[in-house]
CSV table of C-alpha atoms in Angstrom, one decimal:
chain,number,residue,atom,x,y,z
A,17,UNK,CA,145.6,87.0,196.7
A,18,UNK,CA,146.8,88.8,200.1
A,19,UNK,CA,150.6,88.8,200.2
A,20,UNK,CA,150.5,87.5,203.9
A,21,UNK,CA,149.0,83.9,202.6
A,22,UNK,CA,151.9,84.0,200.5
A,23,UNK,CA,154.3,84.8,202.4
A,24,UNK,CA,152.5,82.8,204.7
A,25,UNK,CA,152.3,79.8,202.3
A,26,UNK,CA,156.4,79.7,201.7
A,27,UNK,CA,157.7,80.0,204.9
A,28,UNK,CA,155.0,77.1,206.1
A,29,UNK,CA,156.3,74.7,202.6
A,30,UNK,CA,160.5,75.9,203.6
A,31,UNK,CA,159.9,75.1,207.3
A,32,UNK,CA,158.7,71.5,206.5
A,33,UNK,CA,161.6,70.8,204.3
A,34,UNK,CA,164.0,72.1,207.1
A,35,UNK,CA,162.6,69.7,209.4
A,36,UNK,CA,162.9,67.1,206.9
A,37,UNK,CA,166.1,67.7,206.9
A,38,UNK,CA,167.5,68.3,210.0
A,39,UNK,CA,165.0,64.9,211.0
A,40,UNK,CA,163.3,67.1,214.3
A,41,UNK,CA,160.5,65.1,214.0
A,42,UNK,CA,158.8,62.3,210.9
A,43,UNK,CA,158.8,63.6,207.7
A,44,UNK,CA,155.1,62.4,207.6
A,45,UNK,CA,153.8,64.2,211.0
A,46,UNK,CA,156.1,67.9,209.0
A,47,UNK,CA,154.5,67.9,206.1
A,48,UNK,CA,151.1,66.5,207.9
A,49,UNK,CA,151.3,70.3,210.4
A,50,UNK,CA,152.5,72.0,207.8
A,51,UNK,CA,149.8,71.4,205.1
A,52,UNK,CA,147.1,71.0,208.1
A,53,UNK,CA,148.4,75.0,209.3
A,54,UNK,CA,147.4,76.0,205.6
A,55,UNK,CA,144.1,75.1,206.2
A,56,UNK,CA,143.9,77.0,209.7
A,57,UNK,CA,145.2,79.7,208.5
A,58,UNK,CA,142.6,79.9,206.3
A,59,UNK,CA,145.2,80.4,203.4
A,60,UNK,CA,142.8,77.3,201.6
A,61,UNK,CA,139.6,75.1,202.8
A,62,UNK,CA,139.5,72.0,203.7
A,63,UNK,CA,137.4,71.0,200.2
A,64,UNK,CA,140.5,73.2,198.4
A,65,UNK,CA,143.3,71.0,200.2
A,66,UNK,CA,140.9,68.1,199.3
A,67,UNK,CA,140.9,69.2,195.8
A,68,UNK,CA,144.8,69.5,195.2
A,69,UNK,CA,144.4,65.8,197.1
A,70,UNK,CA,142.3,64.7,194.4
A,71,UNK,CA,144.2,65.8,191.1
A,72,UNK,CA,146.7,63.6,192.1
A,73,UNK,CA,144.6,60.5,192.5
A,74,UNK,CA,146.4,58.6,189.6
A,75,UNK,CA,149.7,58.8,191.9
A,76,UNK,CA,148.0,58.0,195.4
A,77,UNK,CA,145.7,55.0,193.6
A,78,UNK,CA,148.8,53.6,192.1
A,79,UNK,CA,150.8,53.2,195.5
A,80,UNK,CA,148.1,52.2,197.5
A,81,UNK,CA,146.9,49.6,194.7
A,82,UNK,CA,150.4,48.0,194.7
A,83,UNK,CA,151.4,48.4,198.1
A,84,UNK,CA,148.2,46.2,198.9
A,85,UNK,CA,149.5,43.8,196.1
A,86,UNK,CA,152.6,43.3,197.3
A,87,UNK,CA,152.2,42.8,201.3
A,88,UNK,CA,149.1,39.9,199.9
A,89,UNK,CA,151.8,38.0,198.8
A,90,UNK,CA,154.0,38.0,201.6
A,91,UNK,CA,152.6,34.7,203.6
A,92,UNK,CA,153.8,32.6,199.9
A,93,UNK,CA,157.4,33.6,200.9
A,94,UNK,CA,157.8,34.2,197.2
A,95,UNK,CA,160.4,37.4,197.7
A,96,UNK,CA,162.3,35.5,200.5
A,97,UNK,CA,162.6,32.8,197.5
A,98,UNK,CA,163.8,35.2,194.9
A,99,UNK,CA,165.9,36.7,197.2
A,100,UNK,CA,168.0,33.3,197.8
A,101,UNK,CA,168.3,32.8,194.4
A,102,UNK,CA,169.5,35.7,193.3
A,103,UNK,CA,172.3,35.4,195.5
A,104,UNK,CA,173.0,32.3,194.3
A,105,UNK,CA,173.0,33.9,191.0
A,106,UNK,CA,175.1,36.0,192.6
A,107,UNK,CA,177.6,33.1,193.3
A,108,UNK,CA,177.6,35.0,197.0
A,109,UNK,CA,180.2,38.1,195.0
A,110,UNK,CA,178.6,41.8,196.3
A,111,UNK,CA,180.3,43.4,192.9
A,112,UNK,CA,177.6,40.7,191.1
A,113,UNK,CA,174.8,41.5,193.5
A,114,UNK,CA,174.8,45.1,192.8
A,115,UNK,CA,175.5,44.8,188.9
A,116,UNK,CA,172.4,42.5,189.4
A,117,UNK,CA,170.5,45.1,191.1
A,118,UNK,CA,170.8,47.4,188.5
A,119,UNK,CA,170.2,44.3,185.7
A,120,UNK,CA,167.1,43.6,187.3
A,121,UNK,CA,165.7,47.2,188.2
A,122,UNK,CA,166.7,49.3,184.7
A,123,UNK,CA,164.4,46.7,182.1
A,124,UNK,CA,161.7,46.9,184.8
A,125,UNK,CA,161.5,51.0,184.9
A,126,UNK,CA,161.3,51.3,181.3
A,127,UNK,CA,157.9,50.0,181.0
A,128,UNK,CA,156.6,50.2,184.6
A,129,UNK,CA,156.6,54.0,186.8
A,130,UNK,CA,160.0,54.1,189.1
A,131,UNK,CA,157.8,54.2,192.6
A,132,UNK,CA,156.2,51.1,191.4
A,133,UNK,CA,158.7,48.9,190.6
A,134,UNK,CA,160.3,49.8,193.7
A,135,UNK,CA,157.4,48.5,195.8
A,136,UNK,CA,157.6,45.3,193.8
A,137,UNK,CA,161.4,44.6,193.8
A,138,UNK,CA,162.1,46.4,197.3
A,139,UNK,CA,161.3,43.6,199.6
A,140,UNK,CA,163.3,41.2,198.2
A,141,UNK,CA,166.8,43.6,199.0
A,142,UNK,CA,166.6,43.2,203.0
A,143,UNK,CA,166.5,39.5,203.2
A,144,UNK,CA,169.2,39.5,200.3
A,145,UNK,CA,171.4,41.4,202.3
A,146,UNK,CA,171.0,39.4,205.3
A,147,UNK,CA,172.0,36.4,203.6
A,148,UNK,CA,174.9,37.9,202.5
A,149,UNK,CA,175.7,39.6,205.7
A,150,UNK,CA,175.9,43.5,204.2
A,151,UNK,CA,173.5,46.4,205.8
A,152,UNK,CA,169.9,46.7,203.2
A,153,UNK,CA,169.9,50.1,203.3
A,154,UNK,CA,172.7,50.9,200.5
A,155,UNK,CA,171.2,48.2,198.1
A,156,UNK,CA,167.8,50.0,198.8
A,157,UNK,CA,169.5,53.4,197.8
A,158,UNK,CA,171.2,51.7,195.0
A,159,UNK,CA,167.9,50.6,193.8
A,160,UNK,CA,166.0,54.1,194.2
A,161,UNK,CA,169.0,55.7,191.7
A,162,UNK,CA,168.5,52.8,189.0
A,163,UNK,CA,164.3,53.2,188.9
A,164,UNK,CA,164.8,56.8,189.1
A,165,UNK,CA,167.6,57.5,186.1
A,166,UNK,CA,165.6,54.2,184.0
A,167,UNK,CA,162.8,56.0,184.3
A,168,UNK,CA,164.1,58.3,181.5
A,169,UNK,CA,164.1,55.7,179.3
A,170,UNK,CA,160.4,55.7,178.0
A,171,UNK,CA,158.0,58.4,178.7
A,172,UNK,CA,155.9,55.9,180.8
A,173,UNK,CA,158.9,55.4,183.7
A,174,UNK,CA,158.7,57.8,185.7
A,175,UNK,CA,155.5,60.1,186.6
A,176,UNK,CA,157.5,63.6,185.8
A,177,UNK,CA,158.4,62.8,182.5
A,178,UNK,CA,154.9,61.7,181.6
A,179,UNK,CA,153.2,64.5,183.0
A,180,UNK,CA,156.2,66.4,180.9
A,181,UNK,CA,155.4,64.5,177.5
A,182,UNK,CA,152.1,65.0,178.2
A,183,UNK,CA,151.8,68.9,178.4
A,184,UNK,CA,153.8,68.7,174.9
A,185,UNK,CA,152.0,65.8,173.5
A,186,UNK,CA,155.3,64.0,172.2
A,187,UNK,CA,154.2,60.4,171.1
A,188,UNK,CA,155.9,57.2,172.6
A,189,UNK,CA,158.0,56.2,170.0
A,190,UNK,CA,159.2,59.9,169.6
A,191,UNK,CA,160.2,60.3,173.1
A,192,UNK,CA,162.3,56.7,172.3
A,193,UNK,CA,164.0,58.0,169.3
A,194,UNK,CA,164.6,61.7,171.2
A,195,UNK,CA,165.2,61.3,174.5
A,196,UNK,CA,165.6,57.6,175.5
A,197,UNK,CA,169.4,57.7,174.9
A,198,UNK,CA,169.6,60.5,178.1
A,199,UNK,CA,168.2,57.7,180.2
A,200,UNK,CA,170.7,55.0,178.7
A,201,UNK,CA,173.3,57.5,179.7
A,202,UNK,CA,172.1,58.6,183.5
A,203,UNK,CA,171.8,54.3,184.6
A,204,UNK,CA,175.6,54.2,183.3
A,205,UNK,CA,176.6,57.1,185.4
A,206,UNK,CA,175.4,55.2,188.3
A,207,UNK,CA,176.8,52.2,187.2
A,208,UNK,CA,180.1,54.3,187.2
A,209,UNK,CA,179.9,54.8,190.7
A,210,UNK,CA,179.6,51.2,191.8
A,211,UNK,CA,182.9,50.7,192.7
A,212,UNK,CA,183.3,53.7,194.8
A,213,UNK,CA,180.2,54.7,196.4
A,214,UNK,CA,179.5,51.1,197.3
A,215,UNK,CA,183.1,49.7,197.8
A,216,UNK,CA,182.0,48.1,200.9
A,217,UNK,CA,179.0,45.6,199.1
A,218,UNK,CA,181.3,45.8,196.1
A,219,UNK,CA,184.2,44.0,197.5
A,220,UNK,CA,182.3,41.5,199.8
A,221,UNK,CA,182.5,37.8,199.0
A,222,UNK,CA,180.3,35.2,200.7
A,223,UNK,CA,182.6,32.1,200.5
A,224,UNK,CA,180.1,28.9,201.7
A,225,UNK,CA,177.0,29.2,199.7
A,226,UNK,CA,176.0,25.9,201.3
A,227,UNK,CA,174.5,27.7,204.6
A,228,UNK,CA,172.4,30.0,203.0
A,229,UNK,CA,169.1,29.5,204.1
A,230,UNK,CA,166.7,27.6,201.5
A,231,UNK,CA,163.3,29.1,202.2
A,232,UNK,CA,160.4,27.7,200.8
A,233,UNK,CA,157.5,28.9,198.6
A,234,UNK,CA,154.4,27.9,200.9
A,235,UNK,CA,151.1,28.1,199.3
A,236,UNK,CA,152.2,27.5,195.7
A,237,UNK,CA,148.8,27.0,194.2
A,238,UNK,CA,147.7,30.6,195.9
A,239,UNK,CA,150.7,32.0,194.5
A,240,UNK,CA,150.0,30.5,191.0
A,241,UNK,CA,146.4,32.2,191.0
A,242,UNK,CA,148.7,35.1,192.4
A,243,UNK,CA,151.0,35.6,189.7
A,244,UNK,CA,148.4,35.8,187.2
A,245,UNK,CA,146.5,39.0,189.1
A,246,UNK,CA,150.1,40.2,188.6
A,247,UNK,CA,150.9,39.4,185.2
A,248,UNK,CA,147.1,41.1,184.4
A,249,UNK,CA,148.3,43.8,186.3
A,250,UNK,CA,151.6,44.0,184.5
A,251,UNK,CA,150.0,43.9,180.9
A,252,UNK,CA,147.5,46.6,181.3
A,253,UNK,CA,150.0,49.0,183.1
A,254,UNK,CA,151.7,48.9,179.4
A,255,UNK,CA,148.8,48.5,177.1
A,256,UNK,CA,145.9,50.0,179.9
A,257,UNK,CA,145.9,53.6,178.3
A,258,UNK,CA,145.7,53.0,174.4
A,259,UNK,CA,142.8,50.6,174.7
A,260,UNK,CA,139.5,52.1,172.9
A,261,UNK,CA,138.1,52.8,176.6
A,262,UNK,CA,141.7,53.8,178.7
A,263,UNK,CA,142.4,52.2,181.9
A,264,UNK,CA,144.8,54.2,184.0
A,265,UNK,CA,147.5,52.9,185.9
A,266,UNK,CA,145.9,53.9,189.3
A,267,UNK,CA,142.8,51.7,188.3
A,268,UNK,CA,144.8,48.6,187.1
A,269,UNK,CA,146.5,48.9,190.1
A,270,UNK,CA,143.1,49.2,193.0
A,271,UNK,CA,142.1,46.3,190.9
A,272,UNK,CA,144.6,43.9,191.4
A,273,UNK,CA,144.7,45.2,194.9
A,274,UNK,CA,141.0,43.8,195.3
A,275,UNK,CA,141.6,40.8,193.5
A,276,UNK,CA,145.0,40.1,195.8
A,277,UNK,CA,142.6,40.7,198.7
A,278,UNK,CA,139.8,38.6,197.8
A,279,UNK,CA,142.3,35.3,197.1
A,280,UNK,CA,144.0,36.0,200.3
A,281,UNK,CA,140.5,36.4,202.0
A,282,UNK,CA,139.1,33.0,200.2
A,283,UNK,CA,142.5,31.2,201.0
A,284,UNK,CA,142.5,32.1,204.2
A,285,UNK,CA,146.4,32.7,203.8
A,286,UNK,CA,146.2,36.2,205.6
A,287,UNK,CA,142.9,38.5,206.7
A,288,UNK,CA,141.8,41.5,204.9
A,289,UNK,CA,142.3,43.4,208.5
A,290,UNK,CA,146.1,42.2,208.4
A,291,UNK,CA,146.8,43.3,204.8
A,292,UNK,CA,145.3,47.1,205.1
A,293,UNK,CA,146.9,47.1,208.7
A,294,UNK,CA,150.9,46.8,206.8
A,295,UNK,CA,149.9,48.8,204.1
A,296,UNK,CA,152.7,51.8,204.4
A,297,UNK,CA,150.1,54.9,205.4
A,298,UNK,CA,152.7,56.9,206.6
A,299,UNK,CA,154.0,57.0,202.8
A,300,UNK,CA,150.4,57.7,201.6
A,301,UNK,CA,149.8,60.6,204.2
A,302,UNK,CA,153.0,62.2,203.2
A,303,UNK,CA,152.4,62.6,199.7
A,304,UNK,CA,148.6,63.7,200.1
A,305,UNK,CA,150.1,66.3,202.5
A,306,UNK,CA,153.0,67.8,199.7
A,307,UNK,CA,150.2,67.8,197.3
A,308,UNK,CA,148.5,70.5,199.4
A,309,UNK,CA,151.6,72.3,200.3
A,310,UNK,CA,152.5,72.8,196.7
A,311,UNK,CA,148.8,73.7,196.2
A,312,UNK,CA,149.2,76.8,198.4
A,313,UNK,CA,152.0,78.0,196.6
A,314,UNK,CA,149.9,77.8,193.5
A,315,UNK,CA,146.9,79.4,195.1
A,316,UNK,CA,148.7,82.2,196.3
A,317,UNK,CA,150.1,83.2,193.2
A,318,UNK,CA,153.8,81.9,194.1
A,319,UNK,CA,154.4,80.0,191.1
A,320,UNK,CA,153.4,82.4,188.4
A,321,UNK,CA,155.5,84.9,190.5
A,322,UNK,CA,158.4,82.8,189.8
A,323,UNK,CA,157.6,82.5,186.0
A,324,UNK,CA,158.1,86.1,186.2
A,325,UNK,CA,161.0,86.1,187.4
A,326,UNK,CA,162.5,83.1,184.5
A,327,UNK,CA,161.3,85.5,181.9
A,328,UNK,CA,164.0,88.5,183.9
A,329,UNK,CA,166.8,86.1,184.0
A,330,UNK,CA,166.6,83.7,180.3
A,331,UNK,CA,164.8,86.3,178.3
A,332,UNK,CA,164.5,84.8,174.9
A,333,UNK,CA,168.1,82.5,175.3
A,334,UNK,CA,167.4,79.1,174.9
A,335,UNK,CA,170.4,77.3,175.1
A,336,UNK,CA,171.3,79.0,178.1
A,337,UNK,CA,167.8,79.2,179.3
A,338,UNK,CA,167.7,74.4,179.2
A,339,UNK,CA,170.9,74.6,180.9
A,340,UNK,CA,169.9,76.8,183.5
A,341,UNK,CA,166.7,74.6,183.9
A,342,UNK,CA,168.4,71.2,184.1
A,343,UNK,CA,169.9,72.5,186.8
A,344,UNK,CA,167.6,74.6,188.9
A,345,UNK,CA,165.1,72.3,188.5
A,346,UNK,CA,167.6,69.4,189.9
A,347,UNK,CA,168.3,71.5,192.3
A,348,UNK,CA,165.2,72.2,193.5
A,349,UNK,CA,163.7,68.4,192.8
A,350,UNK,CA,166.3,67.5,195.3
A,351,UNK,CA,164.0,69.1,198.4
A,352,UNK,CA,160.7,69.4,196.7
A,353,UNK,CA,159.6,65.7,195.5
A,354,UNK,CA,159.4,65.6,191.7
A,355,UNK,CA,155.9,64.9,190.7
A,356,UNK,CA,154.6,68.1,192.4
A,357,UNK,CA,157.4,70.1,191.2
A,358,UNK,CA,157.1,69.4,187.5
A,359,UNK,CA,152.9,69.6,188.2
A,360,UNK,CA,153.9,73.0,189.2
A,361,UNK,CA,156.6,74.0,186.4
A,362,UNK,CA,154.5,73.2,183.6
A,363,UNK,CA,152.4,75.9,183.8
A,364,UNK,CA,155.4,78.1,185.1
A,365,UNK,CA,157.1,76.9,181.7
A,366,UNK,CA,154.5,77.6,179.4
A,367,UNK,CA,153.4,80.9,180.8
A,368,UNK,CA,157.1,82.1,180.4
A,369,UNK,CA,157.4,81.2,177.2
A,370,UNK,CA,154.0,83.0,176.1
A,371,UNK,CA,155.5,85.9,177.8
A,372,UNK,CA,158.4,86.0,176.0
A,373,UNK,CA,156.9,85.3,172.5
A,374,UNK,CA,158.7,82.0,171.9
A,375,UNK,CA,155.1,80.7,172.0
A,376,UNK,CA,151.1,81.1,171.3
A,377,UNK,CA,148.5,81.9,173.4
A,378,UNK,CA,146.9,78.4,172.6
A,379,UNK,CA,149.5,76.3,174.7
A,380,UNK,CA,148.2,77.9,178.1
A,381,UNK,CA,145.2,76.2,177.2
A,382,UNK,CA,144.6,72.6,179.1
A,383,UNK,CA,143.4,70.6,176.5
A,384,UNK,CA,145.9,71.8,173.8
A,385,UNK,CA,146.6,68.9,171.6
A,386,UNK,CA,149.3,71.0,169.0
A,387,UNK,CA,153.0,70.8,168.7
A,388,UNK,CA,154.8,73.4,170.2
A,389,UNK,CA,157.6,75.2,168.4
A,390,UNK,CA,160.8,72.8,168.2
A,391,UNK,CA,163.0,75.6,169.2
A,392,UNK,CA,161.1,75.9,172.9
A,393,UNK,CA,161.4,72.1,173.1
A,394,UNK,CA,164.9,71.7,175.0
A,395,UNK,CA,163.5,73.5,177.9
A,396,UNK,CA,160.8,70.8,178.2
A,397,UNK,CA,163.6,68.1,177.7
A,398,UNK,CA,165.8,70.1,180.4
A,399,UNK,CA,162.9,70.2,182.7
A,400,UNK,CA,162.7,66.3,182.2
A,401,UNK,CA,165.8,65.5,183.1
A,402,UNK,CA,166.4,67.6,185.9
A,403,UNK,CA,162.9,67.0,188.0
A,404,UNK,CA,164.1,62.9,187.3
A,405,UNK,CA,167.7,62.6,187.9
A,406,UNK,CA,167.6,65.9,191.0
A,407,UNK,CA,164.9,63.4,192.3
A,408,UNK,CA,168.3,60.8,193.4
A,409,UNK,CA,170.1,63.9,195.4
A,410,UNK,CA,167.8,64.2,198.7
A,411,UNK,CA,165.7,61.3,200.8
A,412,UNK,CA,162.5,63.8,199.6
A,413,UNK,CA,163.6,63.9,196.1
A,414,UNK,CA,161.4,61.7,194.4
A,415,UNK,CA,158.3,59.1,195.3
A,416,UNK,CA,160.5,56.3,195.0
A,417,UNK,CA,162.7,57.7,197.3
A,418,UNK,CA,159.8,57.8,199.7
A,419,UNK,CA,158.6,54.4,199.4
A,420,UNK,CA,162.2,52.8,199.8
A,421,UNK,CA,162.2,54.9,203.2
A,422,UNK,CA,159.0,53.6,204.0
A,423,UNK,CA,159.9,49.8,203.3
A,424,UNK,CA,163.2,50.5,205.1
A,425,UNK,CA,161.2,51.2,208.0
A,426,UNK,CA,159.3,48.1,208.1
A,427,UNK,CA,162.1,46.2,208.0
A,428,UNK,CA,163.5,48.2,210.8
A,429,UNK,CA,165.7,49.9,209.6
A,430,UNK,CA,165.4,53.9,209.2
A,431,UNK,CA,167.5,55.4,206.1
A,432,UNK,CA,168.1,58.7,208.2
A,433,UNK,CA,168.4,62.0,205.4
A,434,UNK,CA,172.1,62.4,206.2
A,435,UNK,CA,172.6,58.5,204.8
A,436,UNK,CA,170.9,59.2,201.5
A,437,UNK,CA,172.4,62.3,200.9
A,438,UNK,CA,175.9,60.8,201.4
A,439,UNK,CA,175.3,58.5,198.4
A,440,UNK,CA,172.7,60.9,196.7
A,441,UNK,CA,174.5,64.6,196.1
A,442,UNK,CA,177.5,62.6,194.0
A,443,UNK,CA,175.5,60.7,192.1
A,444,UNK,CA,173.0,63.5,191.1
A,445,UNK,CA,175.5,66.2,190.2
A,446,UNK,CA,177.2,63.4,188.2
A,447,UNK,CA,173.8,63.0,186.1
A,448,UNK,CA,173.6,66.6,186.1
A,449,UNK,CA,176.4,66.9,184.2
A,450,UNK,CA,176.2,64.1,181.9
A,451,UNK,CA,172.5,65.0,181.3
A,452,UNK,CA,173.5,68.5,180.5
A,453,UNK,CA,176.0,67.7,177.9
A,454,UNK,CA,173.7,65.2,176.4
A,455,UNK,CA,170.9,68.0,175.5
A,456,UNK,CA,173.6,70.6,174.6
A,457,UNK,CA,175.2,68.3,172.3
A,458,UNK,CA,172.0,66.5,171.0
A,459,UNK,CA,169.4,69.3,170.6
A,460,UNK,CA,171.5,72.8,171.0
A,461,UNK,CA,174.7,72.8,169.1
């Protein structure tokens, strides 16, 4: 490929997350241009940027599906409900409200992806906060790090470690018995912070419960049909893929999405034209345009110029070479948003270690179902946990990150890049850290 497509396809990918960044204009409308001047350029077609659009669909199904899901419900005022009553719960105390937060979000994200689970529980935190008179947008952040470090804790929670397990075809109950305990350890290092990062929330007390607002559940019998679509939904999210014919995710989710719509439709609670209007494009359009941004790097022959480069600096070292990983790739999953980062590394991965003899031929292959040599499997597990927990550092970090923004926004209320990163660099070089130690001390010494 000509070097100027490269060059031209980096500078285009940096530019986009400066203005990210620096918030010059929506992070949709800079990554929009910036994957839209890729196809001008002529650096990929239109079908090509389609393409990269397309071997994605699981992630862009799965957010549209439950995004749709979630906004049908809204006329029940079920999350206004839930959200009274878990401040009740609370007993009013901010300390017990965030404590909850975490309660509620961690058993969620072990069995459900981290973006997901945000969609669903997310709408209940702004009405929450009101209630107890605190600003949403640091129980949103809050939220974002729980789903993202409990999506360690089975190989299901969180898209980059799937797609990880997946390339190196470790088994459910393996990844529980290896790597679950990392994921344990990253949602108490948040926990940790509670008291510091949120002192504000933590030491607020709401002293007369007795004027909360007592919304109430309208619809109920719509919301009855309602909560079986979800609790369909729910079942084959876990049990979907390991029927005798699979179901993915995505799927599960556009169907619930239809059947949400069509009870809506027949109620006549809310009109089709309503729901698809709220549905959070912005969020969708993002996402579709990183996916082609990422694809130009790929096309041009950035990314294997990188694994070049891996090979230079680990050679053959692989303690030092998961180390380095956890925290490059954290690093870097801080500004480049996780799923297409680890989409890209895999191949980076592999092909390095087929370079450096740590590993056969056969693992370049795409539909390579053996085990790969124990030794190289700490870098995988490094990779892991630095694509998931780098994901908390930056607004553009992870998909979950995204959606909160997105959600934020609809409440009216923007969570600017400078906000999250104020809460997000401690608590991902904490992780970091602790993650670190965990693989050195569990897989390397």
């Amino acid at each position: 490929m000509e070097n100027w497509q490269a060059v031209l396809s980096v500078i285009t990918f940096i530019s986009v997350i400066v203005l990210i960044m620096t918030e010059w204009v929506h992070l949709t409308i800079a990554a929009f241009l910036g994957a839209l001047l890729l196809v001008f350029t002529n650096v990929m077609t239109l079908k090509e940027a389609v393409a990269y659009i397309g071997n994605s669909h699981g992630t862009l199904g799965l957010f549209f599906g439950v995004m749709v899901l979630v906004r049908a419900f809204e006329p029940t005022k079920i999350f206004d409900y839930l959200a009274t009553q878990m401040v009740l719960l609370a007993k009013g105390d901010g300390k017990r409200l965030l404590l909850g937060i975490v309660g509620i979000t961690t058993p969620i994200c072990a069995v459900l992806p981290n973006a997901t689970t945000v969609m669903l529980l997310a709408p209940l935190i702004p009405p929450m906060a009101q209630e107890v008179g605190v600003n949403f947008v640091p129980l949103l952040i809050l939220m974002v790090f729980v789903a993202n470090s409990a999506g360690l804790l089975t190989i299901v929670g969180d898209p980059a470690t799937f797609i990880v397990g997946d390339a190196i075809n470790i088994s459910f109950t393996d990844y529980l018995l290896r790597l679950s305990l990392g994921g344990v350890i990253a949602v108490a290092t948040v926990t940790a912070t509670l008291p510091f990062l949120f002192r504000k929330i933590w030491r607020t007390k709401l002293e007369n419960l007795e004027q909360l607002p007592h919304p109430q559940i309208n619809h109920p019998r719509v919301l009855a049909v309602g909560a079986i679509i979800i609790a369909f939904v729910l079942l084959f999210f876990v049990i979907g893929e390991s029927l005798p014919v699979p179901i993915s995710p995505a799927a599960v989710a556009l169907l619930g999405a239809a059947l949400a719509l069509l009870l809506s439709h027949q109620s006549k609670i809310d009109s089709v034209n309503n729901i698809l209007r709220d549905v959070d494009w912005s969020t969708l359009i993002f996402f579709m345009s990183i996916f082609v941004l990422i694809g130009g790097l790929e096309k041009t022959g950035v990314i294997n110029a990188l694994s070049g480069i891996l090979g230079i600096i680990l050679g053959k070292n692989i303690l030092l070479g998961s180390l380095v990983l956890i925290f490059f790739v954290g690093i870097l999953s801080s500004v480049v948003p996780n799923i297409p980062l680890v989409v890209a590394m895999v191949p980076l991965l592999k092909q390095y270690l087929v370079n450096v003899g740590l590993a056969p031929d056969a693992v370049l292959a795409s539909d390579f179902q053996g085990q790969f040599p124990p030794e190289v499997l700490p870098l995988f597990y490094a990779m892991m946990f630095g694509a998931t927990l780098g994901g908390n550092g930056t607004l553009v970090g992870a998909s979950s990150n995204i959606v909160a923004a997105g959600i934020s926004e609809q409440h009216g209320r923007r969570i600017s890049f400078k906000t999250f990163l104020h809460y997000g660099i401690p608590v991902m070089l904490l992780q970091l850290v602790t993650s670190a130690l965990y693989v050195l001390f569990r897989f390397l010494l």
